[in-house]
Coordinates of C-alpha atoms in Angstrom, one line a residue:
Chain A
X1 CA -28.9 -55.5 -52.4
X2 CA -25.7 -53.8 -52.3
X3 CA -23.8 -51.1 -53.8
X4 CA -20.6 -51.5 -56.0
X5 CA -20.3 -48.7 -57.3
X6 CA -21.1 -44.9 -57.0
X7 CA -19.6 -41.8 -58.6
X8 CA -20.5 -37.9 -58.6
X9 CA -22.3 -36.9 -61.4
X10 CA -23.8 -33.3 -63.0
X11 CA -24.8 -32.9 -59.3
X12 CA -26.5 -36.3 -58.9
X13 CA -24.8 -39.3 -58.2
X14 CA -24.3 -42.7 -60.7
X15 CA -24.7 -45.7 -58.4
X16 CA -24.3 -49.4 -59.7
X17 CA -26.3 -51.8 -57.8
X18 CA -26.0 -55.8 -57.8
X19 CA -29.1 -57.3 -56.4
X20 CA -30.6 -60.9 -56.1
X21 CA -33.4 -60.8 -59.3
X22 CA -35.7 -63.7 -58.3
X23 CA -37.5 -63.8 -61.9
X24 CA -33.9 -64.6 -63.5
X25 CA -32.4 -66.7 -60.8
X26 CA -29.2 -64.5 -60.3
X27 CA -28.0 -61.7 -59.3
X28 CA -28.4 -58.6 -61.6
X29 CA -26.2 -55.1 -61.7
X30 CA -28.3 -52.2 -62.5
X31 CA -27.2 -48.7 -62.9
X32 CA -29.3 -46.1 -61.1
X33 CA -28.5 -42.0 -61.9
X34 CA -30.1 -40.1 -59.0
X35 CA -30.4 -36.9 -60.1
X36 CA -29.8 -33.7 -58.4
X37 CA -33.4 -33.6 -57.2
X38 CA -33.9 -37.6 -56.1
X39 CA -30.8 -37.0 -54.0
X40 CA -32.9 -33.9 -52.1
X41 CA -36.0 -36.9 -51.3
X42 CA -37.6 -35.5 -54.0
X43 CA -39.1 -38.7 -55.8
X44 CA -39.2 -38.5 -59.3
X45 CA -39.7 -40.0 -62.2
X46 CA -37.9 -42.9 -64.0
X47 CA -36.8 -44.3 -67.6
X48 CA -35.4 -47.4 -67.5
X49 CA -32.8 -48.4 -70.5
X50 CA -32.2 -51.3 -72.3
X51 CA -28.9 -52.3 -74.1
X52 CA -27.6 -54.1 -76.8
X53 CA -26.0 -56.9 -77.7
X54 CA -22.7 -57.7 -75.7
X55 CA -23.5 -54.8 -73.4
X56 CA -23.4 -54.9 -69.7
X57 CA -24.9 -51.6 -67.3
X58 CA -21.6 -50.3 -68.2
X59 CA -22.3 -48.9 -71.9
X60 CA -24.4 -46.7 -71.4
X61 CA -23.9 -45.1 -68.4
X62 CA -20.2 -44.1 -69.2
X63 CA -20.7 -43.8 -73.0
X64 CA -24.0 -42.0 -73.9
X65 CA -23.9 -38.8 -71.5
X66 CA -27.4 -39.7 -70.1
X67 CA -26.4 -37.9 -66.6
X68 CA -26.4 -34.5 -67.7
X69 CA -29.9 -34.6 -69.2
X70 CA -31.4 -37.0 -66.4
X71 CA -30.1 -34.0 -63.9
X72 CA -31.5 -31.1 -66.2
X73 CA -34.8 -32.8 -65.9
X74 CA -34.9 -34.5 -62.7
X75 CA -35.0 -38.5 -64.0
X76 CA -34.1 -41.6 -62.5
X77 CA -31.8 -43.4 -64.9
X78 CA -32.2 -47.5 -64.5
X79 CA -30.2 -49.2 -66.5
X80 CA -30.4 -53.2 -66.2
X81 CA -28.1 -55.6 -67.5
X82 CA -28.8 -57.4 -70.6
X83 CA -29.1 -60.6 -69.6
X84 CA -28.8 -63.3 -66.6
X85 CA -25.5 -63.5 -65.6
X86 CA -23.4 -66.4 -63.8
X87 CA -20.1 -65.3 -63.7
X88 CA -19.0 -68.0 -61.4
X89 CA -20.3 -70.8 -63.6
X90 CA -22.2 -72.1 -60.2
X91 CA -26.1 -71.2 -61.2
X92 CA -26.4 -73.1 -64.6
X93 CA -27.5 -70.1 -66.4
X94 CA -27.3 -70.8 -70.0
X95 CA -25.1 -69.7 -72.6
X96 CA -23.6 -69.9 -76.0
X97 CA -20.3 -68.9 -77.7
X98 CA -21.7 -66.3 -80.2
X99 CA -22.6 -62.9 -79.1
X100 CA -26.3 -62.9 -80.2
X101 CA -27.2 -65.8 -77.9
X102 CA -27.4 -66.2 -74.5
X103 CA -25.8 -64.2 -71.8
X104 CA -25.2 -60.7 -72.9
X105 CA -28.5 -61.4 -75.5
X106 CA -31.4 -62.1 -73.4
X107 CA -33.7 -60.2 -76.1
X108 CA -35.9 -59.4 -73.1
X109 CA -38.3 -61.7 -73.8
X110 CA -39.5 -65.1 -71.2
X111 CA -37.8 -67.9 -72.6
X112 CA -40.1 -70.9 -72.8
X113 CA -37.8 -74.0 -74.2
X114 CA -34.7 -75.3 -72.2
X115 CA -31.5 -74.8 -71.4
X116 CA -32.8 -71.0 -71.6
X117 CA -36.3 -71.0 -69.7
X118 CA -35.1 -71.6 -66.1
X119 CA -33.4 -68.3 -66.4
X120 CA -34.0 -66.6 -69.0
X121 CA -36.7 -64.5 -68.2
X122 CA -35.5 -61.2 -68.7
X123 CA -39.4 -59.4 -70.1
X124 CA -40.1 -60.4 -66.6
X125 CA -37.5 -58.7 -64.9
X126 CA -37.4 -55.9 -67.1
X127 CA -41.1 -55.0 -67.1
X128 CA -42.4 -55.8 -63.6
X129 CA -39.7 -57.3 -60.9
X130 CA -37.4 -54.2 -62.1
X131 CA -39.7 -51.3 -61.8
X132 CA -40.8 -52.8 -58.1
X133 CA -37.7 -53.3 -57.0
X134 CA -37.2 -49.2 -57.9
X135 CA -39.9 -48.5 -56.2
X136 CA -39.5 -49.7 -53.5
X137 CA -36.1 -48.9 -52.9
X138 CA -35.2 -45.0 -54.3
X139 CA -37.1 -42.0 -54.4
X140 CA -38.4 -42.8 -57.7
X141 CA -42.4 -43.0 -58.6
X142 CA -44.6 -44.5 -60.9
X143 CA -44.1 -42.8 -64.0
X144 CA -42.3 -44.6 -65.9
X145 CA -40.6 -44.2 -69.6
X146 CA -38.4 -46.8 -71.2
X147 CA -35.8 -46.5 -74.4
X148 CA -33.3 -48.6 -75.4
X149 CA -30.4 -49.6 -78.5
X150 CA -30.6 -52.1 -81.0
X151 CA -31.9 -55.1 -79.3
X152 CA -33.1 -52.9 -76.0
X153 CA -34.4 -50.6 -78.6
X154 CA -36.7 -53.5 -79.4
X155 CA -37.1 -54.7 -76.2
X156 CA -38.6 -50.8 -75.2
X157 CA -40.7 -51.3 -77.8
X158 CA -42.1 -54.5 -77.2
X159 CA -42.0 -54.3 -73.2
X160 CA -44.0 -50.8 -74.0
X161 CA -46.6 -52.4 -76.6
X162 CA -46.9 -55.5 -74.1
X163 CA -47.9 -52.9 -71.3
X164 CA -50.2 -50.5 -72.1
X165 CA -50.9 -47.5 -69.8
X166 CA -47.2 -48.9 -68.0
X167 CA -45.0 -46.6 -69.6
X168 CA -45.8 -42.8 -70.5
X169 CA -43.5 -42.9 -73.2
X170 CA -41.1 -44.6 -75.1
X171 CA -38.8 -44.5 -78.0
X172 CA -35.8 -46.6 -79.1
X173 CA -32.3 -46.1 -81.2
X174 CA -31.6 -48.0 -83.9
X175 CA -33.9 -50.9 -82.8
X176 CA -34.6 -54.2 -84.2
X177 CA -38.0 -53.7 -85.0
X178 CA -39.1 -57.0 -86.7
X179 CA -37.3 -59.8 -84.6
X180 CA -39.2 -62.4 -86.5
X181 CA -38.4 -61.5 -90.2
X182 CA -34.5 -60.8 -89.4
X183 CA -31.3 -62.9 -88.6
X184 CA -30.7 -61.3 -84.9
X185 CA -34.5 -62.4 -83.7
X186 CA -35.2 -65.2 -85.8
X187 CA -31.9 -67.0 -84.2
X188 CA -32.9 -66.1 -80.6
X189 CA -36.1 -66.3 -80.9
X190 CA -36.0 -70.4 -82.5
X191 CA -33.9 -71.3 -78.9
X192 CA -35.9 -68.8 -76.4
X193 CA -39.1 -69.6 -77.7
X194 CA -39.1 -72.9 -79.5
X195 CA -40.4 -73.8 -83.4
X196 CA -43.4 -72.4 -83.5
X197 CA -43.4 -68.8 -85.1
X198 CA -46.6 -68.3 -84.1
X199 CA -45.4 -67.6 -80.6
X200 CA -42.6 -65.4 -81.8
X201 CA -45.2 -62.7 -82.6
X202 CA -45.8 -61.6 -79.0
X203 CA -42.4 -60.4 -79.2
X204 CA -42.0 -58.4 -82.1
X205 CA -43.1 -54.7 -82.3
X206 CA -44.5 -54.7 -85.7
X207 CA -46.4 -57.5 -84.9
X208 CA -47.4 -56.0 -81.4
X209 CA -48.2 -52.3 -83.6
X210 CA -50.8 -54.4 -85.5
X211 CA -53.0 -55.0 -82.4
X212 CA -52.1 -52.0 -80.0
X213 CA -55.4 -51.0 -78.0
X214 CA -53.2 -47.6 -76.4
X215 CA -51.2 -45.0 -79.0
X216 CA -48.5 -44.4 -77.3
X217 CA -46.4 -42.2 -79.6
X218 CA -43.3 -44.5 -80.9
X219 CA -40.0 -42.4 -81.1
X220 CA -37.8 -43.7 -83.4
X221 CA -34.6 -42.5 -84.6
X222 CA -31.8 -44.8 -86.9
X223 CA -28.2 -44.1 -89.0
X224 CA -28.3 -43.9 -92.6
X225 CA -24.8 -45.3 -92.5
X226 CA -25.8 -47.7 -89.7
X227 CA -24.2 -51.3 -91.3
X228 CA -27.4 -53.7 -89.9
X229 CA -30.0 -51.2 -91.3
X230 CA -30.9 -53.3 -94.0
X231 CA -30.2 -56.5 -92.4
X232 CA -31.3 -56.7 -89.3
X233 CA -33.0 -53.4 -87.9
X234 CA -35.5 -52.7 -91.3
X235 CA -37.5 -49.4 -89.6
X236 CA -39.2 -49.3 -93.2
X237 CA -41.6 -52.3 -91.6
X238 CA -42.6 -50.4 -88.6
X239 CA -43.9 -47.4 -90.3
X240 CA -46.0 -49.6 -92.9
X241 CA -47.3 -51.6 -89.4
X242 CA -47.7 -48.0 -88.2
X243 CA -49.4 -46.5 -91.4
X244 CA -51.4 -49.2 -92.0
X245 CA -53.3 -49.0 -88.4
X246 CA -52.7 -45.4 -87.6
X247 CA -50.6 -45.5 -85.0
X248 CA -48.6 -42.3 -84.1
X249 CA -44.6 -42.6 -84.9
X250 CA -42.2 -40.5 -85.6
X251 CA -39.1 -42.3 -87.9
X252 CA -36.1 -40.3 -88.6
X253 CA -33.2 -41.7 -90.3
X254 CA -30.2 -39.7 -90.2
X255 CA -27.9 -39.5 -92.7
X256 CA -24.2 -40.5 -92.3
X257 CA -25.0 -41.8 -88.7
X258 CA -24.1 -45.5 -88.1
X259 CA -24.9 -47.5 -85.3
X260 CA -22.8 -46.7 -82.1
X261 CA -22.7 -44.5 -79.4
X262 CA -21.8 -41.6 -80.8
X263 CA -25.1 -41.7 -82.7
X264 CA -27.2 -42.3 -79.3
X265 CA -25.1 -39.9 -77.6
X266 CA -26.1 -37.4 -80.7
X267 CA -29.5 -37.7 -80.3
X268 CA -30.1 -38.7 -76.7
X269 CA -30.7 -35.3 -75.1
X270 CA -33.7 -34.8 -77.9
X271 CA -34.7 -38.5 -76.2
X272 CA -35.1 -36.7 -72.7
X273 CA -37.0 -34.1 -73.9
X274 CA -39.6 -36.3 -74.8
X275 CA -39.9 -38.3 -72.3
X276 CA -39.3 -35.5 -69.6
X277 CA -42.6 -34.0 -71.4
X278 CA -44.5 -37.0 -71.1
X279 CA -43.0 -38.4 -67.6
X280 CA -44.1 -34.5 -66.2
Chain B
X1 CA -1.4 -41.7 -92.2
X2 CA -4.4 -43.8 -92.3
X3 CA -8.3 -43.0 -90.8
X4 CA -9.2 -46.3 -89.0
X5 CA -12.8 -45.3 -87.2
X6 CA -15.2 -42.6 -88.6
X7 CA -18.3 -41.8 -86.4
X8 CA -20.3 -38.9 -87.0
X9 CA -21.4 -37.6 -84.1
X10 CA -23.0 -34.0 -83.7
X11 CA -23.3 -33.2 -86.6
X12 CA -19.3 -33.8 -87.3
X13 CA -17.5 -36.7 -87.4
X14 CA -15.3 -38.4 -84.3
X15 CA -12.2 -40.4 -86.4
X16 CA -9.6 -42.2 -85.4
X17 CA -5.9 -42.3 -87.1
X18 CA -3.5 -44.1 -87.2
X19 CA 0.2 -42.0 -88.0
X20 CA 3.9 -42.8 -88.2
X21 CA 5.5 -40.7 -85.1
X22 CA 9.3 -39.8 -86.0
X23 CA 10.0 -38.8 -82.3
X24 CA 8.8 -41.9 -80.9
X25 CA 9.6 -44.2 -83.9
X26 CA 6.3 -45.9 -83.9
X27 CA 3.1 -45.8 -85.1
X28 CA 0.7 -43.8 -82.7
X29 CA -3.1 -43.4 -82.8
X30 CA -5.0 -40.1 -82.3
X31 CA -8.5 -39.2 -82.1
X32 CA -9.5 -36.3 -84.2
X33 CA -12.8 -34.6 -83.5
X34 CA -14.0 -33.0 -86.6
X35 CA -16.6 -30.8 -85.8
X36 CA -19.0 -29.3 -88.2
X37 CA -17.6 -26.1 -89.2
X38 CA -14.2 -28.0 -90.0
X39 CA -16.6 -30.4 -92.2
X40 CA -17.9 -27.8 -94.3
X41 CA -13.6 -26.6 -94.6
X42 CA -13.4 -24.0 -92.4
X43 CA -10.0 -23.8 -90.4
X44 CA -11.1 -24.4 -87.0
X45 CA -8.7 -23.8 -83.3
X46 CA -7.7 -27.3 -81.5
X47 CA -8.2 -28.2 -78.2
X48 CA -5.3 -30.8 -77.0
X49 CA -6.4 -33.3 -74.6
X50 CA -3.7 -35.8 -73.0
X51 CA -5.1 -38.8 -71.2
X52 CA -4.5 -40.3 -68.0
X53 CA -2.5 -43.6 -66.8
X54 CA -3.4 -46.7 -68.6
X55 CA -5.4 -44.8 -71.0
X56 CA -5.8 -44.8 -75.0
X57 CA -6.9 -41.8 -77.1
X58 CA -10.7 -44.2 -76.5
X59 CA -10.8 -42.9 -73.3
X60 CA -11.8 -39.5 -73.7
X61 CA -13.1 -40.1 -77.3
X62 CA -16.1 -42.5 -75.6
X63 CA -16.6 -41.0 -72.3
X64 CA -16.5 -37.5 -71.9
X65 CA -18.8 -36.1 -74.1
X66 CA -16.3 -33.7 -75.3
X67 CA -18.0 -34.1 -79.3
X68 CA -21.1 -32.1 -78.0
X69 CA -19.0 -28.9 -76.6
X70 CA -16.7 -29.2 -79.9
X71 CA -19.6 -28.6 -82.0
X72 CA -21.3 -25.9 -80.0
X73 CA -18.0 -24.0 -80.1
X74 CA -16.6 -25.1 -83.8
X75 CA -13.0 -26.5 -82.0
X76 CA -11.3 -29.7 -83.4
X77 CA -10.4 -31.9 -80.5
X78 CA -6.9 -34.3 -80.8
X79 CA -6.8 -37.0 -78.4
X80 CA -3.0 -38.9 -78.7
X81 CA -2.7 -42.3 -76.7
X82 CA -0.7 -41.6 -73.4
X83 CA 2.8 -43.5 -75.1
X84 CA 4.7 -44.5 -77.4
X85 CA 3.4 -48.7 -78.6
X86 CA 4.6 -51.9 -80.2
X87 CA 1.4 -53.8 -80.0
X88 CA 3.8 -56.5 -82.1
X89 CA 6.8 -56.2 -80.2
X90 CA 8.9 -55.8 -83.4
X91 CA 10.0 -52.0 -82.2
X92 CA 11.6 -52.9 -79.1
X93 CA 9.4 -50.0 -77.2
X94 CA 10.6 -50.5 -73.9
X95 CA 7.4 -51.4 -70.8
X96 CA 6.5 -52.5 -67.9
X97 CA 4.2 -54.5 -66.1
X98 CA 2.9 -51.8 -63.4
X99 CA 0.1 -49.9 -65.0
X100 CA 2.5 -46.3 -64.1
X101 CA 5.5 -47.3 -66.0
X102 CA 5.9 -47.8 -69.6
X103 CA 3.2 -48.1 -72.3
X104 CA -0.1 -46.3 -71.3
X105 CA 2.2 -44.5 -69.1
X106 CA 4.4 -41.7 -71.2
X107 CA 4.2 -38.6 -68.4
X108 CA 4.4 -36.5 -71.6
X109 CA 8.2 -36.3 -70.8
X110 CA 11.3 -36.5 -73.3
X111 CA 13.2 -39.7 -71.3
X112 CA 17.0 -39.4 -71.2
X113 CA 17.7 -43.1 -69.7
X114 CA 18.1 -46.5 -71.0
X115 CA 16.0 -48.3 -71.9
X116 CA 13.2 -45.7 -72.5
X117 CA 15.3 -42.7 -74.3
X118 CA 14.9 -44.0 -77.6
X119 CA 10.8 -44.1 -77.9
X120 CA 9.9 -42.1 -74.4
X121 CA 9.9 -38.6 -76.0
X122 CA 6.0 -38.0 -75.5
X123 CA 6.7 -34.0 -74.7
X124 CA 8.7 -33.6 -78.7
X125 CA 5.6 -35.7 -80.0
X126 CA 2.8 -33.6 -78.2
X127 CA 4.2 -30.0 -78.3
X128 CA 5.6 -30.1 -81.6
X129 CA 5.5 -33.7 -83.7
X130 CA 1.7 -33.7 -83.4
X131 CA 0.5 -30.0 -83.7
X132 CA 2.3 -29.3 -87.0
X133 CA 0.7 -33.3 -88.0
X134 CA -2.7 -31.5 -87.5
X135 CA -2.4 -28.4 -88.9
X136 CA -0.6 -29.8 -92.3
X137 CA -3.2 -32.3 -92.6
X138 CA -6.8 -31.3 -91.0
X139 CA -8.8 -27.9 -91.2
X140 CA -7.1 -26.8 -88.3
X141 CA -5.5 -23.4 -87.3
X142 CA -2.3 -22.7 -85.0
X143 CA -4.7 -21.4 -82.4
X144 CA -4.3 -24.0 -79.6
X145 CA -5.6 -24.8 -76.0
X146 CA -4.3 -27.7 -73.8
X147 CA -5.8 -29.7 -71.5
X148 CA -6.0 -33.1 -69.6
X149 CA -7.1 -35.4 -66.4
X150 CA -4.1 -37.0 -63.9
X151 CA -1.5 -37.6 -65.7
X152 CA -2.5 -35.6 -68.7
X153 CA -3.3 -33.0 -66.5
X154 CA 0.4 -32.8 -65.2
X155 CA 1.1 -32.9 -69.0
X156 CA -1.1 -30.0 -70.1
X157 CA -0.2 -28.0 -67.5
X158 CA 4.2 -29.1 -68.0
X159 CA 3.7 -28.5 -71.9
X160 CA 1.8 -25.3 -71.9
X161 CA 4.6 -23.8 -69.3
X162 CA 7.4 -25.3 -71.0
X163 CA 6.3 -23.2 -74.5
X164 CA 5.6 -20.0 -73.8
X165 CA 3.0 -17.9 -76.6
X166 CA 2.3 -22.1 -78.1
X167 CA -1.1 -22.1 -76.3
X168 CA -3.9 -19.6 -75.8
X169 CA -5.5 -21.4 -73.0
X170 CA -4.4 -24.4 -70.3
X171 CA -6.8 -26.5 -68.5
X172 CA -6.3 -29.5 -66.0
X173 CA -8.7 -32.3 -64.7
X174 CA -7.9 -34.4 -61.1
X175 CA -3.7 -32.8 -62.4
X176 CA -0.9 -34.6 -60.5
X177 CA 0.6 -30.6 -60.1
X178 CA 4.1 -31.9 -58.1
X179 CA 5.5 -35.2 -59.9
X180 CA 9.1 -34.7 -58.3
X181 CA 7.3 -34.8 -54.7
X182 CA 5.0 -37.5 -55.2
X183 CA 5.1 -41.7 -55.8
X184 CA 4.1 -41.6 -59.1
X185 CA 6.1 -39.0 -60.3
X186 CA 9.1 -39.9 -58.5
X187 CA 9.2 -43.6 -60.0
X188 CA 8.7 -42.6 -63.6
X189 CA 11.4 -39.5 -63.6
X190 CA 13.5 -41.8 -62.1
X191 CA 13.1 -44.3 -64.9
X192 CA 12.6 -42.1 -67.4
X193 CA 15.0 -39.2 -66.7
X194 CA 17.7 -41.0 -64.3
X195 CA 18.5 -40.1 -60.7
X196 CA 19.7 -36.4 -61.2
X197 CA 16.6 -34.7 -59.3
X198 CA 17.5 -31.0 -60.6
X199 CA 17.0 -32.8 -63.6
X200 CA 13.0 -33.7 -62.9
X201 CA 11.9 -30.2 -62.2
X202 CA 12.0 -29.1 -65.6
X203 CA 8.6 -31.7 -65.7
X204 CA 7.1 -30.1 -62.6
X205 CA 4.2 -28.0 -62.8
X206 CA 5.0 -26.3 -59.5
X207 CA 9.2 -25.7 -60.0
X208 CA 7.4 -24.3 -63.4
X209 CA 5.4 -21.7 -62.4
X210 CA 8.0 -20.2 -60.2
X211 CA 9.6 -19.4 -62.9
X212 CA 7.2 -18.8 -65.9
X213 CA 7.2 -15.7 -68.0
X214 CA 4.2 -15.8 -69.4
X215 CA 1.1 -15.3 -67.5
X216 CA -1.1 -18.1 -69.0
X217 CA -3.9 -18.5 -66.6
X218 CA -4.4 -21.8 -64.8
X219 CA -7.9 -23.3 -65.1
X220 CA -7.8 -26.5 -62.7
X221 CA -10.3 -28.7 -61.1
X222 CA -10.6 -31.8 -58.4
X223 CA -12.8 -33.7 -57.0
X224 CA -12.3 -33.7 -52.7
X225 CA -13.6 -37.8 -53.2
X226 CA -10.6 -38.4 -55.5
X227 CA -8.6 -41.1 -53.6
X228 CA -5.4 -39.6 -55.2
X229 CA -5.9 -36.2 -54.0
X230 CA -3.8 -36.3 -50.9
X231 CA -1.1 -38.8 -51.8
X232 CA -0.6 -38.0 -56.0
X233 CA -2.4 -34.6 -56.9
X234 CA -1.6 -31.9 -54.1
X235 CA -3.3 -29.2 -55.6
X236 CA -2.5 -27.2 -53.0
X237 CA 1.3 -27.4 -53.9
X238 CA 0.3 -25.1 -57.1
X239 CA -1.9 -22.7 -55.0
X240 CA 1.0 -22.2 -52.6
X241 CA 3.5 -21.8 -56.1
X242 CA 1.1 -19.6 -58.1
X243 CA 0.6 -17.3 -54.9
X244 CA 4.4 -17.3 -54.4
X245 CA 4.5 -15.5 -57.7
X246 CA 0.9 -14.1 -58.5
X247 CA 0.8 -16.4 -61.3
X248 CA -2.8 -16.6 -62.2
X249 CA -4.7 -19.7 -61.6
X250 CA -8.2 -21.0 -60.7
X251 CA -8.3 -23.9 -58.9
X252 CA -11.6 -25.5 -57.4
X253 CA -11.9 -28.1 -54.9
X254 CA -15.9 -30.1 -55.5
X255 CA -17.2 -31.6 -53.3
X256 CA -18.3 -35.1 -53.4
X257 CA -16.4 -35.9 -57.1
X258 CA -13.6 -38.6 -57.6
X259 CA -11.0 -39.1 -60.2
X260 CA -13.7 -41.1 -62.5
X261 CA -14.9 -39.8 -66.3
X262 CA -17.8 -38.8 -64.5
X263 CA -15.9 -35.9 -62.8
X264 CA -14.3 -35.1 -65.9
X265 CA -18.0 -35.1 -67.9
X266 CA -19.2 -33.3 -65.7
X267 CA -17.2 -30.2 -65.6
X268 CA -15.7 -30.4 -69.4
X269 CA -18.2 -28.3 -70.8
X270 CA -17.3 -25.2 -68.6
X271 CA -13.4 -25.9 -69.4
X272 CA -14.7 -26.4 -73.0
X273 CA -16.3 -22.4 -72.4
X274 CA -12.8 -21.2 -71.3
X275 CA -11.2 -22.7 -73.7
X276 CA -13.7 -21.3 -76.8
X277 CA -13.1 -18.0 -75.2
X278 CA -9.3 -17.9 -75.2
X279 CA -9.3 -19.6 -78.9
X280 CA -11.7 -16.8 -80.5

């Protein structure tokens, strides 16, 4: 593992790390804020992020002023890429030409059908080789919250429904909440997973809601003016899944709010009050 | 004029426009932080902010966090690009192909020499062009601040000296304070203003202050990691001139900070407190 990058910070210090991630076959770059307090030995607790489509680490960390609130509150920031990588073209890591599919769009699920299985298996990475690799390596413990934007706001839902008792909160921005009944999931999901939609319900947090055995709390917030809210990111379905088996959520759509990071920036520090509550 | 982004963002709106500039005879783009008081019509002060080499008004617009300050204290925030363009090449915009010559690289200076005299005037389009743009068409009162990072640091500081009584506050970011005694300076005055070095101090901070009537207090700031520090900034070229003349200035050396966004985040909100202070 090695350090490429690392920058002063609201007392704390943004590193970006590049390190061999043996579920995906590659290496990965992960940003990691160490606040304040982690840079004293104090170990504290972490909340890892997942991006969007087309994002790299780079997004968030220089776009949604996590630092300031992760060094108020003494949190690890972990911030993965969002998707195997092959830059050299040497690994055979899959890809396609359109920006919701393949690298840069991993969807954080384990791909089961080829070209995408061999290395596509970011749910994996994200959910256990990730946090270990943390672990093992920073002053960071075992509590754990996770969050995420648009398709990471879906993969923090899913990876948290997947995992119960993993994560001690979560909540997502503007997520994609119902990969199977949208464009977006429905695409990735037919080459990831294969034909049968069956199997595409494992990944999909209405689905997941449906069948939860913990109630972790589900923080949601989404844009009025946000352009794939009827399309693609529906939030209406996750409070019916929600309603329907009493499971605790809290929805807010903003109104004139669209789907950027101005909007996650907006409403991020409210994000790390939560899950500094729950992480404390 | 025309509005080509609109983000709300909290709980005013970050937008993006697109204007004809008479003094540099092209088109120019300028973020325009609206924030919530100015919404709801009320004539708000205006913080300046002028960007660094190789920048676009993007820069600070997506990475500093500025959006969150400009709310708290009710100021609109107008961020021009760092030159004059011709993303067609139909104006005949003079450039470059170093990154600290030409487009992306103004210096906030009024050029005298061929090629650039004829679109370089970045200090008319800044100090006057632009401030009577946003107060004809924006809730926006003549009470002003100034500030910037590198380059736009020099420029704050050269354009606030340069007009006496124009701006109630000045603030600089990682400021190159000395541009006649340093590289960068040296090889855009000598493009832009010719080889007449008398003629060069009229754009440097420090040959400034020796001479300034007004007593327009200096708030500056600089990261002792900044790989420029020694060779580009010299901040201790404006101690050493504002001691010469008990010109009042407040300049703080941190420790571990480089020249990065993350420097700038970091320490914008308390320039974003003096600022709010001087503008009340």
């Amino acid at each position: 593992m090695q350090r490429i990058e690392q920058h002063a910070s609201f007392g704390g210090r943004q590193e970006v790390w590049n390190h061999f991630a043996g579920s995906l076959g590659c290496d990965m770059r992960v940003g990691v804020y160490m606040p304040p307090q982690a840079l004293r030995g104090e170990p504290c607790p972490v909340l890892y992020w997942l991006s969007g489509l087309t994002c790299t680490e780079q997004n968030f960390l220089t776009k949604s002023g996590v630092q300031e609130h992760a060094a108020r509150h003494g949190i690890v920031v972990v911030v993965p890429d969002t998707s195997p990588r092959d830059p050299d073209g040497k690994l055979g890591v899959a890809d396609d030409e359109a920006d919701d599919l393949g690298q840069g769009a991993g969807f954080y699920v384990d791909a089961t059908e080829p070209p995408w299985a061999r290395h596509y298996r970011m749910q994996a990475y994200v959910a256990e080789e990730l946090p270990a690799w943390v672990e093992a390596h920073f002053p960071a413990t075992a509590a754990r919250a996770i969050s995420g934007h648009s398709m990471g706001g879906h993969g923090a839902l899913v990876t948290a429904l997947r995992h119960p008792g993993r994560y001690r909160s979560v909540s997502a921005f503007s997520p994609i909440v119902a990969p199977t009944q949208v464009p977006w999931g429905r695409k990735a999901f037919q080459a990831y997973l294969g034909p049968d939609v069956q199997a595409w319900k494992a990944w999909d947090a209405v689905e997941l809601v449906a069948a939860a055995r913990e109630r972790l709390a589900l923080l949601v917030d989404v844009g009025d003016a946000d352009p794939f809210l009827a399309g693609q990111l529906r939030p209406e379905l996750l409070r019916a899944a929600c309603d329907a088996v009493s499971h605790p959520l809290r929805l807010r759509l903003h109104p004139g709010y669209d789907h950027s990071y101005y909007f996650v920036a907006t409403l991020l520090g409210e994000h790390m009050e939560h899950h500094a509550r729950a992480l404390r």
